[in-house]
């Protein structure tokens, strides 16, 4: 039912409509009532014409059009900001998605998180500014006092993701847990060295040395062999 | 649980080390017996060797930082090898493993020094092979992504 959960009208017509919704939600009459209550008279008449001509297809199309319009109006009435969606087909150049926003709300952030899963960039924070960081630039992630920091060659960023979630989301991008509080990017390891007690010393692209304990060294070996 | 696992891991390492040195010392003892013309070995003596090897392994791991598995053969490793060889020799003399034969005891000291050097080399070579293998796999892993 369109705009489920919201009472469309409080007058007599609205009461009739709600009754019809309970009994026959998709009855032609119910739908007409719904449309009449929610949209303009012109649109209502168009629907009536379509139905009277017996062109069910036209009726359905008009209905869909009106209901979509009505859904947007419902949300606007609720006070939420509706994003304008513009699609632009290009003949040349690379494809990209640009999100223009005034304020980083939960809604915008959820869209960004969804898109992050499709791309190799991550929304991170640097000095209270949000930036998109390409995943390959991240050398390792470390959790300190419950906050996850991402280290590149020259900068440190903060992310709202937990270390476990970061590891889970980006394991396919070459990130693996090398200790209780650190996740390494395998593609940013310059060389490995086997040391005593079955541990591995990893030299990273930024010349840092990370000692991977026996337990995690075993996992690393499996990943490198392609078994994990 | 983590502490228990770490303790168990260390204990297993000590067991392996003790068995290794026991086998090495036993070889020297068998050689000594054969040269003496004796084809029988005392079980009590072998038990003494095992217990000594165990005690020395505990000392090496907990007090001497597992020096025979070091990355580099530096002065510290050399001194500790001398110390442990001397300890083994002292125990062998005190318990009459070689009937307090001075020549056999001195040769045993040199033999233990050689064992420590070889043990260090064996572990080092093993790690070097493992390192080369790891880096090869790392390169292959990175190349797979580029494909």
Short mmCIF file of C-alpha atoms in Angstrom, two decimals:
data_model
loop_
_atom_site.label_atom_id
_atom_site.label_comp_id
_atom_site.label_asym_id
_atom_site.label_seq_id
_atom_site.Cartn_x
_atom_site.Cartn_y
_atom_site.Cartn_z
CA UNK A 1 0.00 0.00 0.00
CA UNK A 2 1.55 3.36 -0.93
CA UNK A 3 2.66 5.49 2.00
CA UNK A 4 2.04 2.61 4.35
CA UNK A 5 1.71 3.66 7.94
CA UNK A 6 0.43 7.15 7.25
CA UNK A 7 -3.24 8.17 7.41
CA UNK A 8 -3.86 10.09 4.20
CA UNK A 9 -6.94 12.03 5.20
CA UNK A 10 -8.95 12.74 8.31
CA UNK A 11 -12.28 13.80 6.81
CA UNK A 12 -15.28 11.63 5.82
CA UNK A 13 -13.63 10.61 2.54
CA UNK A 14 -10.59 9.59 4.47
CA UNK A 15 -12.66 7.37 6.78
CA UNK A 16 -14.28 5.72 3.74
CA UNK A 17 -10.89 5.27 2.19
CA UNK A 18 -9.47 3.64 5.29
CA UNK A 19 -12.48 1.31 5.42
CA UNK A 20 -11.93 0.35 1.78
CA UNK A 21 -8.23 -0.18 2.48
CA UNK A 22 -9.04 -2.70 5.17
CA UNK A 23 -11.54 -4.59 3.04
CA UNK A 24 -10.26 -4.29 -0.50
CA UNK A 25 -6.94 -2.49 -0.60
CA UNK A 26 -6.42 -2.77 -4.31
CA UNK A 27 -10.00 -2.44 -5.45
CA UNK A 28 -10.44 -0.01 -8.27
CA UNK A 29 -12.66 2.19 -6.16
CA UNK A 30 -10.24 2.24 -3.25
CA UNK A 31 -7.43 3.27 -5.45
CA UNK A 32 -9.50 6.02 -7.01
CA UNK A 33 -10.40 7.31 -3.60
CA UNK A 34 -6.77 7.22 -2.58
CA UNK A 35 -5.74 9.11 -5.66
CA UNK A 36 -8.48 11.65 -5.20
CA UNK A 37 -7.42 12.33 -1.68
CA UNK A 38 -3.74 12.64 -2.37
CA UNK A 39 -3.31 14.29 -5.73
CA UNK A 40 -4.80 16.98 -7.91
CA UNK A 41 -8.19 16.85 -9.55
CA UNK A 42 -6.60 16.78 -12.97
CA UNK A 43 -4.66 13.65 -12.17
CA UNK A 44 -7.76 12.08 -10.72
CA UNK A 45 -9.70 12.76 -13.89
CA UNK A 46 -6.94 11.35 -16.03
CA UNK A 47 -7.14 8.13 -14.09
CA UNK A 48 -10.86 7.98 -14.44
CA UNK A 49 -10.62 8.49 -18.19
CA UNK A 50 -8.05 5.79 -18.54
CA UNK A 51 -10.16 3.34 -16.62
CA UNK A 52 -13.40 4.21 -18.43
CA UNK A 53 -11.79 3.73 -21.80
CA UNK A 54 -11.03 0.20 -20.67
CA UNK A 55 -7.36 0.64 -21.23
CA UNK A 56 -6.07 -1.14 -18.22
CA UNK A 57 -2.51 -0.63 -19.24
CA UNK A 58 -2.97 3.13 -19.39
CA UNK A 59 -4.68 2.99 -16.04
CA UNK A 60 -1.81 1.10 -14.51
CA UNK A 61 0.76 3.50 -15.91
CA UNK A 62 -1.13 6.49 -14.71
CA UNK A 63 -1.54 4.89 -11.34
CA UNK A 64 2.14 4.17 -11.03
CA UNK A 65 2.97 7.73 -12.06
CA UNK A 66 0.56 9.18 -9.55
CA UNK A 67 1.63 6.92 -6.75
CA UNK A 68 5.30 7.76 -7.26
CA UNK A 69 4.46 11.43 -7.21
CA UNK A 70 2.39 10.90 -4.15
CA UNK A 71 5.18 8.97 -2.37
CA UNK A 72 7.54 11.88 -2.90
CA UNK A 73 4.97 14.31 -1.59
CA UNK A 74 4.41 12.13 1.48
CA UNK A 75 8.07 12.17 2.33
CA UNK A 76 8.29 15.88 1.72
CA UNK A 77 5.39 16.40 4.11
CA UNK A 78 7.24 14.36 6.71
CA UNK A 79 10.04 16.93 6.60
CA UNK A 80 12.75 14.77 5.04
CA UNK A 81 14.91 16.24 2.36
CA UNK A 82 14.44 14.49 -0.95
CA UNK A 83 17.51 14.11 -3.05
CA UNK A 84 17.23 15.06 -6.61
CA UNK A 85 18.49 12.22 -8.73
CA UNK A 86 20.05 13.16 -12.01
CA UNK A 87 21.44 10.60 -14.41
CA UNK A 88 23.67 11.73 -17.19
CA UNK A 89 24.80 9.39 -19.92
CA UNK A 90 28.22 10.21 -21.32
CA UNK A 91 29.87 9.10 -24.51
CA UNK A 92 33.45 9.42 -23.35
CA UNK A 93 35.42 9.80 -20.14
CA UNK A 94 35.35 7.64 -17.01
CA UNK A 95 32.20 6.89 -15.08
CA UNK A 96 31.90 8.50 -11.69
CA UNK A 97 29.37 9.23 -9.01
CA UNK A 98 29.36 12.67 -7.41
CA UNK A 99 27.21 13.28 -4.36
CA UNK A 100 26.53 16.90 -3.55
CA UNK A 101 25.38 17.48 0.00
CA UNK A 102 24.97 20.32 2.44
CA UNK A 103 25.34 18.22 5.51
CA UNK A 104 26.53 14.67 6.06
CA UNK A 105 23.34 13.11 7.40
CA UNK A 106 22.75 9.46 8.14
CA UNK A 107 20.86 9.19 4.87
CA UNK A 108 23.77 10.52 2.84
CA UNK A 109 26.23 8.42 4.79
CA UNK A 110 24.23 5.25 4.15
CA UNK A 111 24.31 5.99 0.41
CA UNK A 112 28.03 6.55 0.58
CA UNK A 113 28.53 3.31 2.54
CA UNK A 114 26.57 1.43 -0.10
CA UNK A 115 28.64 2.96 -2.88
CA UNK A 116 31.86 2.25 -0.97
CA UNK A 117 31.07 -1.40 -1.20
CA UNK A 118 30.96 -1.04 -4.96
CA UNK A 119 34.17 0.98 -5.27
CA UNK A 120 37.67 0.99 -3.90
CA UNK A 121 37.26 4.13 -1.81
CA UNK A 122 36.42 4.61 1.83
CA UNK A 123 34.87 7.57 3.62
CA UNK A 124 37.33 8.62 6.31
CA UNK A 125 37.89 11.56 8.64
CA UNK A 126 40.93 13.78 8.77
CA UNK A 127 40.95 16.74 11.12
CA UNK A 128 37.13 16.80 11.22
CA UNK A 129 36.91 16.76 7.44
CA UNK A 130 35.48 13.86 5.54
CA UNK A 131 37.46 12.64 2.56
CA UNK A 132 37.29 9.67 0.21
CA UNK A 133 40.41 7.57 0.61
CA UNK A 134 41.35 5.00 -2.03
CA UNK A 135 41.77 1.60 -0.42
CA UNK A 136 45.11 0.80 -2.09
CA UNK A 137 46.66 3.81 -0.30
CA UNK A 138 45.94 2.32 3.11
CA UNK A 139 49.00 0.51 4.43
CA UNK A 140 47.48 -0.71 7.66
CA UNK A 141 44.65 -0.06 10.07
CA UNK A 142 45.11 0.03 13.81
CA UNK A 143 42.65 0.15 16.66
CA UNK A 144 43.60 2.38 19.59
CA UNK A 145 41.20 2.80 22.52
CA UNK A 146 38.32 1.58 20.39
CA UNK A 147 39.02 4.02 17.55
CA UNK A 148 40.23 2.75 14.20
CA UNK A 149 43.02 4.68 12.51
CA UNK A 150 44.11 4.18 8.92
CA UNK A 151 47.72 4.79 7.99
CA UNK A 152 48.91 5.78 4.54
CA UNK A 153 52.46 6.68 3.58
CA UNK A 154 52.16 10.24 4.78
CA UNK A 155 48.87 10.63 6.64
CA UNK A 156 46.72 9.17 9.35
CA UNK A 157 42.94 9.04 9.02
CA UNK A 158 40.16 8.00 11.32
CA UNK A 159 37.19 5.85 10.40
CA UNK A 160 33.94 5.10 12.16
CA UNK A 161 34.23 1.44 11.24
CA UNK A 162 35.44 -0.97 13.89
CA UNK A 163 38.56 -2.94 13.10
CA UNK A 164 36.57 -6.16 12.82
CA UNK A 165 34.07 -4.59 10.43
CA UNK A 166 36.86 -3.06 8.39
CA UNK A 167 38.56 -6.43 8.13
CA UNK A 168 35.29 -8.15 7.16
CA UNK A 169 34.33 -5.57 4.54
CA UNK A 170 37.69 -5.32 2.84
CA UNK A 171 39.19 -8.79 3.18
CA UNK A 172 38.80 -9.24 -0.58
CA UNK A 173 40.85 -6.08 -1.12
CA UNK A 174 43.88 -7.67 0.51
CA UNK A 175 43.39 -6.69 4.14
CA UNK A 176 44.10 -9.28 6.78
CA UNK A 177 44.31 -9.29 10.56
CA UNK A 178 47.93 -9.54 11.63
CA UNK A 179 47.38 -8.99 15.34
CA UNK A 180 44.65 -8.28 17.83
CA UNK A 181 44.62 -4.57 17.03
CA UNK A 182 45.99 -4.33 13.52
CA UNK A 183 44.88 -5.09 9.98
CA UNK A 184 47.51 -5.10 7.23
CA UNK A 185 47.17 -4.45 3.52
CA UNK A 186 49.02 -7.35 1.94
CA UNK A 187 49.57 -5.38 -1.25
CA UNK A 188 51.53 -2.79 0.72
CA UNK A 189 53.98 -5.31 2.18
CA UNK A 190 57.37 -4.86 0.57
CA UNK A 191 58.99 -8.01 1.90
CA UNK A 192 58.57 -10.77 4.44
CA UNK A 193 61.14 -12.41 6.66
CA UNK A 194 60.78 -15.59 8.63
CA UNK A 195 62.05 -15.13 12.19
CA UNK A 196 62.42 -17.32 15.26
CA UNK A 197 59.46 -19.03 16.84
CA UNK A 198 57.55 -19.31 13.50
CA UNK A 199 56.83 -15.59 13.39
CA UNK A 200 57.06 -13.34 10.34
CA UNK A 201 58.59 -9.90 10.14
CA UNK A 202 56.75 -7.82 7.51
CA UNK A 203 58.48 -4.75 6.05
CA UNK A 204 55.87 -2.32 4.76
CA UNK A 205 56.09 0.25 1.98
CA UNK A 206 56.68 2.98 4.55
CA UNK A 207 59.66 1.01 5.97
CA UNK A 208 57.82 0.04 9.13
CA UNK A 209 58.38 -3.43 10.53
CA UNK A 210 55.43 -5.38 11.82
CA UNK A 211 56.01 -8.67 13.61
CA UNK A 212 53.24 -11.13 12.87
CA UNK A 213 52.81 -13.74 15.57
CA UNK A 214 52.71 -17.45 14.90
CA UNK A 215 48.93 -17.63 15.00
CA UNK A 216 48.43 -14.90 12.40
CA UNK A 217 51.49 -15.98 10.40
CA UNK A 218 49.71 -19.25 9.68
CA UNK A 219 46.72 -17.32 8.30
CA UNK A 220 48.99 -15.16 6.18
CA UNK A 221 50.62 -18.22 4.68
CA UNK A 222 47.19 -19.62 3.79
CA UNK A 223 46.17 -16.36 2.15
CA UNK A 224 49.37 -16.16 0.11
CA UNK A 225 48.87 -19.73 -1.05
CA UNK A 226 45.33 -18.86 -2.05
CA UNK A 227 43.77 -21.28 0.39
CA UNK A 228 41.87 -18.61 2.33
CA UNK B 1 43.57 -19.29 27.89
CA UNK B 2 46.06 -17.28 25.91
CA UNK B 3 48.64 -17.61 28.68
CA UNK B 4 48.09 -21.37 28.77
CA UNK B 5 48.53 -21.61 24.99
CA UNK B 6 51.71 -19.55 25.17
CA UNK B 7 53.05 -21.76 27.99
CA UNK B 8 52.16 -24.90 26.05
CA UNK B 9 53.84 -23.55 22.95
CA UNK B 10 57.02 -22.85 24.92
CA UNK B 11 56.90 -26.28 26.54
CA UNK B 12 56.60 -28.00 23.18
CA UNK B 13 59.56 -25.98 21.93
CA UNK B 14 61.59 -27.06 24.96
CA UNK B 15 60.63 -30.73 24.40
CA UNK B 16 61.80 -30.54 20.78
CA UNK B 17 65.05 -28.86 21.77
CA UNK B 18 65.67 -31.39 24.54
CA UNK B 19 65.12 -34.28 22.14
CA UNK B 20 67.49 -32.73 19.61
CA UNK B 21 70.37 -32.31 22.09
CA UNK B 22 69.65 -35.70 23.63
CA UNK B 23 70.06 -37.30 20.21
CA UNK B 24 73.28 -35.37 19.57
CA UNK B 25 74.82 -36.30 22.94
CA UNK B 26 73.66 -39.90 22.55
CA UNK B 27 75.48 -40.11 19.22
CA UNK B 28 78.72 -38.98 20.86
CA UNK B 29 78.18 -41.44 23.71
CA UNK B 30 77.58 -44.31 21.27
CA UNK B 31 80.75 -43.32 19.41
CA UNK B 32 82.69 -43.34 22.70
CA UNK B 33 81.30 -46.80 23.61
CA UNK B 34 82.11 -48.25 20.17
CA UNK B 35 85.67 -46.86 20.30
CA UNK B 36 86.02 -48.41 23.75
CA UNK B 37 84.90 -51.74 22.27
CA UNK B 38 81.64 -51.79 24.18
CA UNK B 39 78.36 -52.46 22.33
CA UNK B 40 76.08 -51.95 25.32
CA UNK B 41 74.75 -48.65 26.62
CA UNK B 42 73.56 -47.96 30.13
CA UNK B 43 69.87 -47.02 30.38
CA UNK B 44 70.57 -45.08 33.56
CA UNK B 45 73.19 -43.05 31.77
CA UNK B 46 70.78 -42.33 28.89
CA UNK B 47 68.18 -41.19 31.42
CA UNK B 48 70.78 -38.82 32.90
CA UNK B 49 71.49 -37.44 29.42
CA UNK B 50 67.76 -36.84 28.76
CA UNK B 51 67.24 -35.07 32.06
CA UNK B 52 70.35 -32.94 31.52
CA UNK B 53 69.16 -32.03 28.03
CA UNK B 54 65.75 -31.06 29.47
CA UNK B 55 67.27 -28.90 32.17
CA UNK B 56 69.61 -27.19 29.72
CA UNK B 57 66.73 -26.57 27.29
CA UNK B 58 64.73 -24.88 30.06
CA UNK B 59 67.76 -22.76 30.86
CA UNK B 60 68.27 -21.85 27.19
CA UNK B 61 64.64 -20.86 26.59
CA UNK B 62 63.79 -19.06 29.84
CA UNK B 63 67.11 -17.60 30.92
CA UNK B 64 69.25 -17.41 27.80
CA UNK B 65 66.65 -16.11 25.29
CA UNK B 66 66.76 -19.18 23.05
CA UNK B 67 70.16 -18.11 21.69
CA UNK B 68 70.58 -21.09 19.34
CA UNK B 69 67.67 -19.76 17.23
CA UNK B 70 69.08 -16.25 16.98
CA UNK B 71 69.05 -14.17 13.82
CA UNK B 72 72.77 -13.50 13.91
CA UNK B 73 75.76 -15.38 15.31
CA UNK B 74 77.22 -12.55 17.36
CA UNK B 75 79.44 -12.40 20.44
CA UNK B 76 76.50 -12.99 22.77
CA UNK B 77 75.54 -16.21 20.98
CA UNK B 78 79.19 -17.36 20.97
CA UNK B 79 79.60 -16.73 24.71
CA UNK B 80 76.33 -18.47 25.56
CA UNK B 81 77.28 -21.45 23.37
CA UNK B 82 80.57 -21.69 25.29
CA UNK B 83 78.74 -21.46 28.58
CA UNK B 84 76.21 -24.19 27.74
CA UNK B 85 78.90 -26.46 26.29
CA UNK B 86 80.92 -25.99 29.48
CA UNK B 87 77.87 -26.85 31.57
CA UNK B 88 77.23 -30.03 29.59
CA UNK B 89 80.90 -30.97 29.94
CA UNK B 90 80.84 -30.33 33.66
CA UNK B 91 77.76 -32.54 34.08
CA UNK B 92 79.28 -35.30 31.93
CA UNK B 93 82.44 -35.22 34.08
CA UNK B 94 80.50 -35.19 37.36
CA UNK B 95 78.23 -38.09 36.36
CA UNK B 96 81.06 -40.09 34.77
CA UNK B 97 79.47 -40.40 31.34
CA UNK B 98 82.89 -40.91 29.80
CA UNK B 99 84.50 -42.48 32.88
CA UNK B 100 86.18 -39.13 33.62
CA UNK B 101 88.40 -39.68 30.59
CA UNK B 102 90.02 -36.27 30.06
CA UNK B 103 90.48 -36.66 26.32
CA UNK B 104 86.89 -37.80 25.78
CA UNK B 105 85.60 -34.99 28.02
CA UNK B 106 87.56 -32.28 26.18
CA UNK B 107 86.46 -33.70 22.83
CA UNK B 108 82.89 -33.68 24.18
CA UNK B 109 83.25 -29.95 24.94
CA UNK B 110 84.40 -29.30 21.34
CA UNK B 111 81.62 -31.53 20.03
CA UNK B 112 78.97 -29.57 21.96
CA UNK B 113 80.35 -26.29 20.60
CA UNK B 114 80.04 -27.74 17.10
CA UNK B 115 76.47 -28.90 17.87
CA UNK B 116 75.45 -25.42 18.93
CA UNK B 117 76.99 -23.87 15.80
CA UNK B 118 75.26 -26.45 13.59
CA UNK B 119 71.93 -25.99 15.36
CA UNK B 120 72.16 -22.25 14.84
CA UNK B 121 73.02 -22.81 11.13
CA UNK B 122 70.22 -25.31 10.63
CA UNK B 123 67.60 -22.95 12.04
CA UNK B 124 69.05 -20.03 10.06
CA UNK B 125 69.04 -21.94 6.77
CA UNK B 126 65.49 -23.12 7.44
CA UNK B 127 64.37 -19.54 8.06
CA UNK B 128 66.18 -18.27 4.96
CA UNK B 129 64.48 -20.89 2.80
CA UNK B 130 61.15 -19.99 4.37
CA UNK B 131 61.81 -16.28 3.77
CA UNK B 132 62.57 -16.84 0.09
CA UNK B 133 59.45 -18.98 -0.23
CA UNK B 134 57.29 -16.36 1.51
CA UNK B 135 58.54 -13.53 -0.70
CA UNK B 136 57.97 -15.61 -3.82
CA UNK B 137 54.38 -16.25 -2.74
CA UNK B 138 53.92 -12.57 -1.90
CA UNK B 139 55.05 -11.59 -5.42
CA UNK B 140 52.72 -14.14 -6.99
CA UNK B 141 49.87 -12.89 -4.83
CA UNK B 142 50.44 -9.30 -5.96
CA UNK B 143 50.77 -10.35 -9.61
CA UNK B 144 47.43 -12.13 -9.45
CA UNK B 145 45.75 -8.87 -8.57
CA UNK B 146 47.43 -7.05 -11.45
CA UNK B 147 45.98 -9.66 -13.80
#
